[in-house]
Tab-separated table of C-alpha atoms in Angstrom:
chain	number	residue	atom	x	y	z
A	1	MET	CA	46.918	-97.542	-22.472
A	2	VAL	CA	48.555	-94.344	-20.987
A	3	ALA	CA	51.373	-92.603	-22.867
A	4	PHE	CA	53.826	-90.613	-20.714
A	5	VAL	CA	56.914	-88.539	-22.457
A	6	LEU	CA	59.368	-87.580	-19.826
A	7	ASN	CA	61.588	-84.928	-20.689
A	8	VAL	CA	63.912	-83.774	-17.778
A	9	SER	CA	66.569	-80.442	-18.712
A	10	PRO	CA	68.576	-77.896	-17.245
A	11	LYS	CA	67.771	-74.247	-18.004
A	12	ILE	CA	67.832	-73.995	-22.173
A	13	SER	CA	48.468	-65.604	-4.804
A	14	ARG	CA	46.470	-64.434	-7.292
A	15	PHE	CA	42.851	-65.887	-7.886
A	16	ASN	CA	40.583	-67.011	-6.317
A	17	LEU	CA	40.981	-70.653	-5.881
A	18	PHE	CA	38.744	-70.843	-2.718
A	19	ARG	CA	35.789	-72.982	-2.579
A	20	LYS	CA	32.694	-71.053	-3.517
A	21	ARG	CA	31.056	-69.853	-0.196
A	22	SER	CA	28.754	-67.189	1.173
A	23	LEU	CA	31.280	-65.601	3.720
A	24	PRO	CA	32.124	-62.128	3.016
A	25	HIS	CA	35.794	-62.626	2.781
A	26	THR	CA	38.670	-64.851	3.386
A	27	VAL	CA	41.691	-64.349	6.153
A	28	LEU	CA	44.748	-64.781	4.726
A	29	PRO	CA	46.457	-67.508	7.122
A	30	SER	CA	50.478	-66.154	7.825
A	31	LEU	CA	53.188	-67.410	5.833
A	32	THR	CA	55.537	-67.735	8.610
A	33	HIS	CA	53.616	-70.991	9.276
A	34	LEU	CA	55.713	-72.011	6.145
A	35	ARG	CA	58.829	-74.375	6.627
A	36	PRO	CA	61.901	-72.217	7.209
A	37	GLN	CA	63.854	-73.405	4.056
A	38	HIS	CA	60.905	-71.691	2.156
A	39	ARG	CA	59.989	-68.659	4.123
A	40	ILE	CA	59.938	-65.830	2.651
A	41	GLN	CA	59.690	-61.525	3.709
A	42	GLN	CA	56.038	-61.501	4.721
A	43	PRO	CA	54.227	-59.697	2.671
A	44	THR	CA	51.540	-56.843	3.092
A	45	ARG	CA	48.073	-58.461	2.208
A	46	SER	CA	44.794	-57.467	0.720
A	47	HIS	CA	41.406	-58.709	-0.445
A	48	VAL	CA	40.142	-57.676	-3.699
A	49	PHE	CA	36.254	-57.544	-4.590
A	50	SER	CA	35.233	-57.566	-8.093
A	51	SER	CA	32.817	-55.370	-8.737
A	52	LEU	CA	30.219	-57.864	-9.671
A	53	GLY	CA	30.106	-58.629	-5.885
A	54	SER	CA	29.969	-62.233	-6.854
A	55	PRO	CA	31.896	-64.690	-4.123
A	56	ALA	CA	32.803	-66.312	-7.445
A	57	ALA	CA	34.960	-63.069	-8.693
A	58	ARG	CA	36.559	-63.250	-5.328
A	59	PHE	CA	40.658	-63.368	-5.289
A	60	SER	CA	43.315	-62.195	-2.831
A	61	ILE	CA	46.584	-61.195	-3.418
A	62	SER	CA	49.580	-60.076	-1.943
A	63	SER	CA	52.247	-57.686	-2.410
A	64	LEU	CA	55.800	-58.948	-1.305
A	65	ASN	CA	58.594	-56.479	0.105
A	66	SER	CA	61.324	-57.564	-1.766
A	67	SER	CA	63.681	-56.262	-4.382
A	68	LYS	CA	62.929	-56.577	-7.697
A	69	THR	CA	65.227	-57.227	-10.616
A	70	GLN	CA	65.509	-54.935	-13.974
A	71	ASN	CA	62.629	-57.767	-15.137
A	72	GLY	CA	60.370	-56.432	-12.761
A	73	THR	CA	60.258	-59.784	-10.405
A	74	SER	CA	61.834	-60.533	-7.092
A	75	GLY	CA	63.318	-64.041	-6.944
A	76	THR	CA	65.011	-66.839	-4.405
A	77	GLY	CA	66.435	-68.354	-7.142
A	78	GLU	CA	67.441	-72.158	-6.202
A	79	ASP	CA	65.558	-72.232	-3.004
A	80	LEU	CA	62.062	-71.254	-4.552
A	81	VAL	CA	60.663	-74.394	-5.941
A	82	VAL	CA	57.484	-74.876	-7.860
A	83	LEU	CA	54.813	-77.990	-9.232
A	84	GLY	CA	52.853	-76.891	-11.765
A	85	ILE	CA	49.398	-79.075	-12.965
A	86	GLU	CA	47.722	-79.010	-16.133
A	87	THR	CA	44.910	-80.054	-17.363
A	88	SER	CA	43.058	-77.550	-19.112
A	89	CYS	CA	41.998	-79.820	-22.027
A	90	ASP	CA	43.479	-83.588	-23.086
A	91	ASP	CA	46.518	-83.637	-21.753
A	92	THR	CA	47.422	-84.282	-17.845
A	93	ALA	CA	50.487	-83.116	-17.314
A	94	ALA	CA	53.010	-82.117	-14.057
A	95	ALA	CA	56.621	-80.309	-14.014
A	96	VAL	CA	58.966	-79.157	-11.080
A	97	VAL	CA	60.944	-75.803	-11.990
A	98	ARG	CA	63.155	-73.646	-9.362
A	99	GLY	CA	62.962	-70.335	-8.996
A	100	ASN	CA	66.783	-69.845	-11.222
A	101	GLY	CA	64.571	-71.319	-14.237
A	102	GLU	CA	65.864	-75.354	-14.220
A	103	ILE	CA	63.597	-77.809	-15.257
A	104	LEU	CA	64.048	-80.333	-12.594
A	105	SER	CA	61.474	-82.782	-14.145
A	106	GLN	CA	58.331	-82.548	-16.934
A	107	VAL	CA	55.965	-85.597	-17.419
A	108	VAL	CA	52.843	-85.591	-20.067
A	109	SER	CA	49.941	-88.416	-20.578
A	110	SER	CA	47.808	-88.045	-23.937
A	111	GLN	CA	44.990	-88.826	-24.585
A	112	ALA	CA	46.201	-89.916	-28.353
A	113	ASP	CA	43.739	-92.245	-28.614
A	114	LEU	CA	40.918	-90.961	-27.424
A	115	LEU	CA	41.426	-88.039	-29.500
A	116	ALA	CA	41.695	-90.688	-32.470
A	117	ARG	CA	38.547	-92.639	-31.529
A	118	TYR	CA	36.124	-89.699	-31.278
A	119	GLY	CA	37.219	-87.620	-33.162
A	120	GLY	CA	37.978	-84.608	-31.247
A	121	VAL	CA	38.069	-84.059	-27.423
A	122	ALA	CA	34.946	-85.328	-25.218
A	123	PRO	CA	34.598	-83.571	-22.153
A	124	LYS	CA	33.535	-86.591	-20.317
A	125	MET	CA	35.643	-89.158	-21.453
A	126	ALA	CA	38.474	-86.430	-21.292
A	127	GLU	CA	37.928	-85.865	-17.331
A	128	GLU	CA	37.918	-89.809	-17.079
A	129	ALA	CA	41.357	-90.085	-18.353
A	130	HIS	CA	42.985	-87.223	-15.874
A	131	SER	CA	41.095	-88.722	-13.417
A	132	GLN	CA	43.002	-91.624	-14.064
A	133	VAL	CA	46.206	-90.733	-14.453
A	134	ILE	CA	46.559	-87.554	-12.788
A	135	ASP	CA	48.003	-89.437	-9.526
A	136	GLN	CA	50.856	-91.376	-10.898
A	137	VAL	CA	51.658	-88.002	-13.437
A	138	VAL	CA	52.446	-85.759	-10.510
A	139	GLN	CA	53.910	-88.360	-8.522
A	140	GLN	CA	56.681	-88.848	-11.528
A	141	ALA	CA	56.650	-85.609	-11.675
A	142	LEU	CA	58.235	-85.490	-8.442
A	143	GLU	CA	60.259	-88.256	-8.526
A	144	LYS	CA	62.069	-87.339	-11.331
A	145	ALA	CA	62.975	-84.255	-9.506
A	146	ASN	CA	64.064	-86.266	-6.740
A	147	LEU	CA	61.765	-84.385	-4.238
A	148	ALA	CA	59.058	-84.708	-2.371
A	149	GLU	CA	55.797	-82.645	-1.428
A	150	MET	CA	57.284	-81.082	1.539
A	151	ASP	CA	60.355	-80.059	-0.813
A	152	LEU	CA	58.000	-77.723	-2.436
A	153	SER	CA	57.253	-73.504	-2.129
A	154	ALA	CA	54.176	-73.691	-3.799
A	155	VAL	CA	51.582	-75.530	-6.058
A	156	ALA	CA	50.866	-74.212	-9.978
A	157	VAL	CA	47.496	-74.839	-11.448
A	158	THR	CA	45.803	-74.037	-14.419
A	159	ILE	CA	42.315	-72.722	-13.445
A	160	GLY	CA	41.221	-71.347	-16.636
A	161	PRO	CA	40.254	-71.076	-19.690
A	162	GLY	CA	39.891	-74.791	-20.770
A	163	LEU	CA	37.110	-77.360	-19.954
A	164	SER	CA	35.158	-76.923	-16.936
A	165	LEU	CA	35.201	-81.022	-16.233
A	166	CYS	CA	39.093	-81.381	-17.054
A	167	LEU	CA	40.464	-77.888	-15.274
A	168	ARG	CA	38.672	-79.240	-12.123
A	169	VAL	CA	40.707	-82.765	-11.647
A	170	GLY	CA	44.074	-80.522	-11.775
A	171	VAL	CA	42.671	-78.131	-9.358
A	172	GLN	CA	40.759	-80.670	-6.880
A	173	LYS	CA	44.638	-82.703	-7.297
A	174	ALA	CA	46.333	-79.471	-6.890
A	175	ARG	CA	44.390	-78.238	-3.837
A	176	LYS	CA	45.230	-81.587	-1.915
A	177	ILE	CA	48.458	-81.597	-2.176
A	178	ALA	CA	48.768	-77.437	-0.454
A	179	GLY	CA	45.847	-78.527	1.894
A	180	LYS	CA	47.957	-81.573	2.994
A	181	PHE	CA	51.538	-79.632	3.634
A	182	ASN	CA	50.339	-76.347	3.554
A	183	LEU	CA	51.848	-74.841	0.498
A	184	PRO	CA	50.719	-71.430	-0.994
A	185	ILE	CA	48.517	-72.295	-4.438
A	186	VAL	CA	48.959	-70.103	-7.727
A	187	GLY	CA	46.251	-70.266	-10.134
A	188	VAL	CA	47.268	-69.637	-13.472
A	189	HIS	CA	45.997	-68.173	-16.568
A	190	HIS	CA	46.335	-71.073	-19.720
A	191	MET	CA	47.098	-68.561	-22.496
A	192	GLU	CA	49.283	-66.253	-20.168
A	193	ALA	CA	51.476	-69.534	-19.488
A	194	HIS	CA	51.961	-70.163	-23.348
A	195	ALA	CA	53.534	-66.801	-23.351
A	196	LEU	CA	55.966	-66.508	-19.877
A	197	VAL	CA	57.124	-70.010	-21.062
A	198	ALA	CA	59.092	-68.224	-23.526
A	199	ARG	CA	60.678	-66.011	-20.440
A	200	LEU	CA	62.196	-69.030	-19.600
A	201	MET	CA	63.554	-69.971	-22.756
A	202	GLU	CA	64.771	-66.780	-23.684
A	203	GLU	CA	67.315	-64.442	-21.103
A	204	GLU	CA	66.909	-61.714	-23.498
A	205	LEU	CA	63.377	-61.646	-23.761
A	206	ARG	CA	61.783	-58.523	-21.905
A	207	PHE	CA	58.761	-56.817	-21.503
A	208	PRO	CA	57.120	-55.074	-23.306
A	209	PHE	CA	56.653	-57.822	-25.873
A	210	LEU	CA	53.890	-58.892	-28.551
A	211	ALA	CA	53.143	-62.150	-28.462
A	212	LEU	CA	51.174	-64.697	-30.808
A	213	LEU	CA	49.312	-67.605	-29.172
A	214	ILE	CA	47.923	-70.073	-31.271
A	215	SER	CA	46.451	-73.681	-30.746
A	216	GLY	CA	43.187	-76.013	-30.819
A	217	GLY	CA	41.234	-73.389	-28.868
A	218	HIS	CA	42.372	-70.122	-29.284
A	219	ASN	CA	44.129	-67.547	-31.907
A	220	LEU	CA	45.145	-65.034	-29.684
A	221	LEU	CA	47.487	-61.440	-30.621
A	222	ILE	CA	48.756	-59.970	-27.476
A	223	LEU	CA	50.776	-57.154	-26.539
A	224	ALA	CA	52.477	-57.628	-22.838
A	225	HIS	CA	53.406	-55.010	-20.875
A	226	ASP	CA	54.088	-57.051	-17.702
A	227	VAL	CA	53.291	-60.107	-15.894
A	228	GLY	CA	49.522	-60.087	-15.223
A	229	GLN	CA	49.300	-56.974	-17.856
A	230	TYR	CA	48.146	-57.151	-21.266
A	231	VAL	CA	46.790	-55.496	-24.253
A	232	GLN	CA	44.047	-57.787	-26.771
A	233	LEU	CA	44.694	-56.884	-29.887
A	234	GLY	CA	43.219	-59.955	-31.808
A	235	THR	CA	41.457	-63.040	-31.361
A	236	THR	CA	39.634	-65.420	-32.921
A	237	ILE	CA	35.632	-64.599	-33.870
A	238	ASP	CA	34.782	-68.499	-34.449
A	239	ASP	CA	36.864	-71.395	-35.179
A	240	ALA	CA	40.890	-71.592	-34.281
A	241	ILE	CA	43.851	-72.666	-36.312
A	242	GLY	CA	44.182	-75.556	-34.697
A	243	GLU	CA	40.864	-77.271	-35.063
A	244	ALA	CA	41.107	-76.130	-38.388
A	245	TYR	CA	44.244	-78.158	-39.251
A	246	ASP	CA	42.778	-81.175	-37.128
A	247	LYS	CA	39.467	-81.265	-38.829
A	248	THR	CA	40.977	-81.088	-41.884
A	249	ALA	CA	43.388	-83.850	-41.433
A	250	ARG	CA	40.363	-85.945	-40.354
A	251	TRP	CA	38.390	-85.174	-43.289
A	252	LEU	CA	41.373	-86.225	-45.465
A	253	GLY	CA	41.835	-90.111	-43.316
A	254	LEU	CA	44.969	-88.823	-41.459
A	255	ASP	CA	45.981	-90.536	-38.577
A	256	MET	CA	45.033	-88.708	-35.735
A	257	ARG	CA	46.724	-90.597	-33.127
A	258	ARG	CA	49.764	-88.399	-33.885
A	259	SER	CA	47.542	-85.461	-33.859
A	260	GLY	CA	46.288	-83.697	-36.963
A	261	GLY	CA	48.285	-80.881	-37.203
A	262	PRO	CA	51.765	-82.997	-37.032
A	263	ALA	CA	50.042	-85.345	-39.856
A	264	LEU	CA	49.053	-82.790	-41.936
A	265	GLU	CA	51.776	-80.819	-42.183
A	266	GLU	CA	54.102	-83.932	-43.217
A	267	LEU	CA	51.665	-84.438	-46.004
A	268	ALA	CA	50.976	-80.821	-47.342
A	269	GLN	CA	55.087	-81.274	-47.815
A	270	GLU	CA	54.674	-83.525	-50.712
A	271	GLY	CA	51.761	-80.964	-52.562
A	272	ASP	CA	51.432	-78.286	-54.606
A	273	ALA	CA	50.224	-75.514	-52.114
A	274	HIS	CA	48.628	-73.368	-55.327
A	275	THR	CA	46.769	-76.110	-57.053
A	276	VAL	CA	43.383	-75.399	-54.745
A	277	LYS	CA	42.627	-72.010	-54.502
A	278	PHE	CA	41.431	-71.273	-51.375
A	279	LYS	CA	40.479	-67.522	-49.987
A	280	VAL	CA	42.617	-66.256	-47.594
A	281	PRO	CA	39.819	-65.486	-44.615
A	282	MET	CA	38.695	-61.961	-43.465
A	283	LYS	CA	40.615	-59.959	-45.718
A	284	GLN	CA	38.337	-57.583	-46.007
A	285	HIS	CA	38.413	-56.857	-42.032
A	286	LYS	CA	41.552	-54.414	-41.438
A	287	ASP	CA	42.096	-55.881	-37.763
A	288	CYS	CA	43.424	-58.586	-35.951
A	289	ASN	CA	40.762	-61.052	-35.594
A	290	PHE	CA	40.901	-64.434	-36.955
A	291	SER	CA	38.374	-66.295	-37.767
A	292	TYR	CA	38.929	-70.396	-39.733
A	293	ALA	CA	35.259	-71.465	-40.163
A	294	GLY	CA	34.915	-70.562	-43.569
A	295	LEU	CA	38.369	-71.809	-44.414
A	296	LYS	CA	36.801	-75.121	-43.114
A	297	THR	CA	33.949	-74.866	-45.370
A	298	GLN	CA	36.166	-74.194	-48.108
A	299	VAL	CA	38.191	-77.143	-47.817
A	300	ARG	CA	35.380	-79.554	-46.870
A	301	LEU	CA	33.753	-78.654	-50.311
A	302	ALA	CA	37.581	-78.949	-52.083
A	303	ILE	CA	37.415	-82.518	-50.284
A	304	GLU	CA	34.005	-83.304	-51.818
A	305	SER	CA	34.460	-81.765	-55.511
A	306	ARG	CA	37.498	-84.272	-55.541
A	307	ASN	CA	35.607	-87.499	-53.849
A	308	VAL	CA	38.227	-88.123	-51.486
A	309	ASN	CA	37.312	-90.801	-49.573
A	310	ASN	CA	38.416	-90.944	-46.072
A	311	GLY	CA	37.030	-93.621	-45.035
A	312	ILE	CA	40.374	-95.107	-46.836
A	313	PRO	CA	43.157	-94.308	-44.439
A	314	ILE	CA	45.968	-92.270	-46.267
A	315	SER	CA	48.576	-95.226	-45.903
A	316	SER	CA	45.825	-97.352	-48.336
A	317	ALA	CA	45.264	-94.854	-50.577
A	318	SER	CA	46.496	-94.451	-54.767
A	319	CYS	CA	49.056	-92.618	-55.467
A	320	THR	CA	46.888	-90.381	-57.520
A	321	ASP	CA	44.571	-90.127	-54.591
A	322	ARG	CA	47.378	-89.821	-51.963
A	323	SER	CA	48.322	-86.823	-54.415
A	324	THR	CA	45.026	-84.984	-54.516
A	325	ARG	CA	45.088	-85.068	-50.556
A	326	ALA	CA	48.417	-84.076	-50.382
A	327	ASP	CA	47.497	-81.202	-52.478
A	328	ILE	CA	44.636	-80.351	-50.625
A	329	ALA	CA	46.773	-80.468	-47.648
A	330	ALA	CA	49.290	-77.896	-49.001
A	331	SER	CA	47.116	-75.539	-50.335
A	332	PHE	CA	45.011	-75.693	-46.669
A	333	GLN	CA	48.183	-74.939	-44.629
A	334	ARG	CA	49.250	-71.658	-46.858
A	335	VAL	CA	45.851	-69.886	-46.676
A	336	ALA	CA	45.860	-70.822	-43.169
A	337	VAL	CA	49.130	-69.477	-42.026
A	338	LEU	CA	48.452	-66.197	-44.506
A	339	HIS	CA	45.635	-65.549	-42.273
A	340	LEU	CA	48.288	-65.753	-39.652
A	341	GLU	CA	50.874	-63.374	-41.531
A	342	GLU	CA	48.613	-60.651	-42.820
A	343	ARG	CA	46.872	-60.163	-38.712
A	344	CYS	CA	50.751	-60.393	-37.183
A	345	ASP	CA	51.983	-58.031	-39.768
A	346	ARG	CA	49.222	-55.378	-39.150
A	347	ALA	CA	49.592	-56.200	-34.836
A	348	ILE	CA	52.921	-55.542	-35.294
A	349	GLU	CA	52.493	-52.087	-35.957
A	350	TRP	CA	50.046	-51.387	-34.241
A	351	ALA	CA	52.475	-53.039	-30.850
A	352	LEU	CA	54.737	-50.369	-32.014
A	353	ASN	CA	52.409	-47.476	-31.986
A	354	LEU	CA	51.520	-48.409	-28.745
A	355	GLU	CA	55.114	-49.904	-26.865
A	356	PRO	CA	57.595	-48.451	-29.655
A	357	SER	CA	60.715	-51.031	-27.544
A	358	VAL	CA	58.883	-53.906	-28.789
A	359	LYS	CA	61.830	-56.626	-29.789
A	360	PHE	CA	60.064	-59.642	-29.730
A	361	LEU	CA	57.302	-61.629	-31.118
A	362	VAL	CA	56.733	-64.769	-28.863
A	363	VAL	CA	54.923	-67.447	-31.221
A	364	SER	CA	53.524	-70.091	-28.706
A	365	GLY	CA	50.603	-72.737	-28.012
A	366	GLY	CA	50.656	-76.275	-29.651
A	367	VAL	CA	49.994	-75.339	-33.401
A	368	ALA	CA	53.700	-73.045	-32.779
A	369	SER	CA	54.889	-76.650	-33.256
A	370	ASN	CA	54.534	-76.043	-36.952
A	371	LYS	CA	57.952	-75.833	-39.081
A	372	TYR	CA	56.114	-74.358	-41.803
A	373	VAL	CA	54.293	-71.558	-39.335
A	374	ARG	CA	57.477	-70.542	-37.740
A	375	THR	CA	59.060	-69.789	-41.034
A	376	ARG	CA	56.706	-68.049	-42.409
A	377	LEU	CA	56.274	-66.032	-39.104
A	378	ASP	CA	59.641	-65.461	-39.166
A	379	GLU	CA	60.223	-63.673	-42.659
A	380	VAL	CA	57.224	-61.647	-41.619
A	381	VAL	CA	59.150	-60.510	-38.230
A	382	LYS	CA	62.331	-59.443	-39.708
A	383	LYS	CA	60.734	-57.229	-42.316
A	384	LYS	CA	59.508	-55.081	-39.552
A	385	GLY	CA	62.950	-55.483	-37.307
A	386	LEU	CA	61.954	-57.709	-35.387
A	387	GLN	CA	63.281	-60.840	-33.446
A	388	LEU	CA	60.861	-64.610	-33.135
A	389	VAL	CA	60.731	-66.581	-30.015
A	390	CYS	CA	58.971	-70.157	-30.342
A	391	PRO	CA	59.612	-71.705	-27.421
A	392	PRO	CA	61.135	-75.786	-28.379
A	393	PRO	CA	57.710	-77.861	-29.613
A	394	ASN	CA	58.107	-80.039	-26.003
A	395	LEU	CA	57.014	-76.317	-24.503
A	396	CYS	CA	54.680	-74.921	-26.860
A	397	THR	CA	52.329	-78.165	-26.329
A	398	ASP	CA	50.179	-77.801	-23.313
A	399	ASN	CA	52.987	-78.824	-20.514
A	400	GLY	CA	53.324	-78.694	-16.660
A	401	VAL	CA	56.462	-76.162	-17.282
A	402	MET	CA	54.693	-73.190	-18.334
A	403	VAL	CA	52.294	-73.166	-15.533
A	404	ALA	CA	55.066	-73.893	-12.564
A	405	TRP	CA	56.952	-71.194	-14.584
A	406	THR	CA	54.135	-69.002	-14.703
A	407	GLY	CA	53.344	-69.824	-10.891
A	408	ILE	CA	56.868	-68.309	-10.446
A	409	GLU	CA	56.693	-65.465	-11.984
A	410	HIS	CA	53.598	-64.402	-10.030
A	411	PHE	CA	54.484	-65.904	-6.421
A	412	ARG	CA	57.436	-63.326	-6.692
A	413	LEU	CA	55.036	-60.705	-6.657
A	414	GLY	CA	53.111	-61.785	-4.040
A	415	ARG	CA	50.199	-63.220	-5.925
A	416	PHE	CA	48.847	-66.752	-4.384
A	417	ASP	CA	46.524	-67.756	-2.234
A	418	PRO	CA	47.355	-69.175	0.935
A	419	PRO	CA	46.888	-73.228	1.703
A	420	PRO	CA	43.932	-74.376	1.731
A	421	PRO	CA	42.000	-76.678	4.155
A	422	PRO	CA	43.908	-79.729	4.842
A	423	ASP	CA	39.809	-81.202	5.207
A	424	GLU	CA	38.307	-80.187	2.147
A	425	PRO	CA	35.557	-81.676	1.227
A	426	GLU	CA	36.117	-84.005	-1.879
A	427	ASP	CA	32.956	-82.494	-3.779
A	428	SER	CA	34.175	-78.817	-3.052
A	429	VAL	CA	32.621	-76.178	-5.786
A	430	PHE	CA	35.839	-74.064	-7.061
A	431	ASP	CA	35.864	-70.912	-8.646
A	432	LEU	CA	37.230	-72.562	-12.568
A	433	ARG	CA	37.234	-70.089	-15.186
A	434	PRO	CA	36.711	-71.900	-18.676
A	435	ARG	CA	36.070	-68.322	-20.080
A	436	TRP	CA	38.655	-66.198	-19.075
A	437	PRO	CA	40.014	-63.109	-21.452
A	438	LEU	CA	43.530	-62.647	-21.198
A	439	GLY	CA	43.727	-59.061	-21.763
A	440	GLU	CA	41.530	-55.817	-22.027
A	441	GLU	CA	40.602	-55.573	-25.521
A	442	TYR	CA	42.395	-53.299	-27.635
A	443	SER	CA	39.825	-50.561	-29.140
A	444	GLU	CA	40.813	-50.755	-32.697
A	445	GLY	CA	40.923	-54.519	-32.557
A	446	ARG	CA	37.140	-54.839	-31.371
A	447	SER	CA	35.116	-57.177	-33.784
A	448	GLU	CA	31.844	-56.541	-34.786
A	449	ALA	CA	31.297	-59.929	-35.883
A	450	ARG	CA	28.356	-61.728	-34.338
A	451	SER	CA	30.289	-65.091	-33.852
A	452	LEU	CA	32.359	-63.266	-31.643
A	453	ARG	CA	31.172	-65.150	-28.211
A	454	ARG	CA	30.839	-62.810	-24.861
A	455	ALA	CA	28.375	-64.978	-22.827
A	456	ARG	CA	29.051	-66.288	-19.565
A	457	MET	CA	32.758	-64.669	-19.742
A	458	HIS	CA	34.997	-63.872	-16.445
A	459	PRO	CA	36.335	-60.634	-16.148
A	460	SER	CA	40.051	-60.718	-17.927
A	461	LEU	CA	42.997	-61.431	-15.935
A	462	THR	CA	44.456	-57.973	-16.433
A	463	SER	CA	41.219	-56.602	-15.165
A	464	ILE	CA	42.096	-58.506	-12.275
A	465	ILE	CA	45.326	-57.260	-11.800
A	466	GLN	CA	44.415	-53.463	-12.191
A	467	ALA	CA	41.739	-53.591	-9.853
A	468	SER	CA	43.864	-55.263	-7.003
A	469	MET	CA	46.552	-52.802	-7.883
A	470	GLN	CA	44.085	-49.841	-7.172
A	471	GLN	CA	43.339	-50.787	-3.521
């Protein structure tokens, strides 16, 4: 059964979404075709082509001729309404957000049962689950916002990074709506959305700021100079912290229907975090990159040496067995987060050298919902004289609000694609970006680790934006 989580709360193009084709360029239609209430000042238009010369690397970008606020954005306030669609991995999400930051609706369909059944994300199963509920999720988001498609100003959708099969479901739905109702469409970088949603919740958050983005597939430390302008200080060279949490929870026989991270955090509260002497990863590497593969191996060996039978669920474990599992969980969590602390401490020093005006560390992504993580990182930040900013838990996990808001941020800057053709074939091939870096790598942060995977990687969002600004 599909589970829907609904949240309605007040406020607390730019990428190549065109079908892949061999045409040399695409002509942007006039924005006067938009309905009067959503018409904006006519932008200047330009076409920018990647140096790769590939149709898949082509995108369009416009520049709005309107006044800008102190924070580098131009706004239409309440009359700008954007639908955000997110299907990058295992949750189907949609939300409607106004330009003034008001969240009109938020709907999420969880795949928790599938995760428990397959022991993780099975791409084909996840794609089918997205396909089954995407229409219902989007429709509920519109109904809860008391709006129809014709009331929207634009549609924003995640185009990467993520699983290609899953991304396609969201992009296809977004293009169908945008084409039918003649709406601009904004392609969104999933990790940028995690970072920028903090600006929706914290009015004082100004560029530049430092961000730690932590989830099941990503560990990323970035210095955010502006919307679309990032420097990568550190990244994952093998496994991310969220994946390590999930795998450890599974090995300990925890209930995976509620996700491994929360289940492990709860069990860890019962244990002694110093019982098992795990080694902190990458102590010898004086950079800001992350690695959790070795810690996972340490955990697996500790579980095997203590004869923990994960075939027996934690709910049926004896008192002694439960205590052993709790000690392992607590010890793992302490070292896993200590790795984050050490990297963040160094990243703050690097960021302040590059941008002395940095005042905030944003921590977002699914693992940012973990209270222990927040508490420990808050201590690191305070010692450095910075302020920690974390979105509420329901906006840390994958959601449509972050996609809609990121769409708004870029739409204000004129970064969007024109409405797709209303009769676009169902079998169209889209320019999805499963492996898409957010920023350019900081020279001192480069890793020589052999496991750092670079194959089939799309040019970074920042390099694309910078190339467009040079045209």
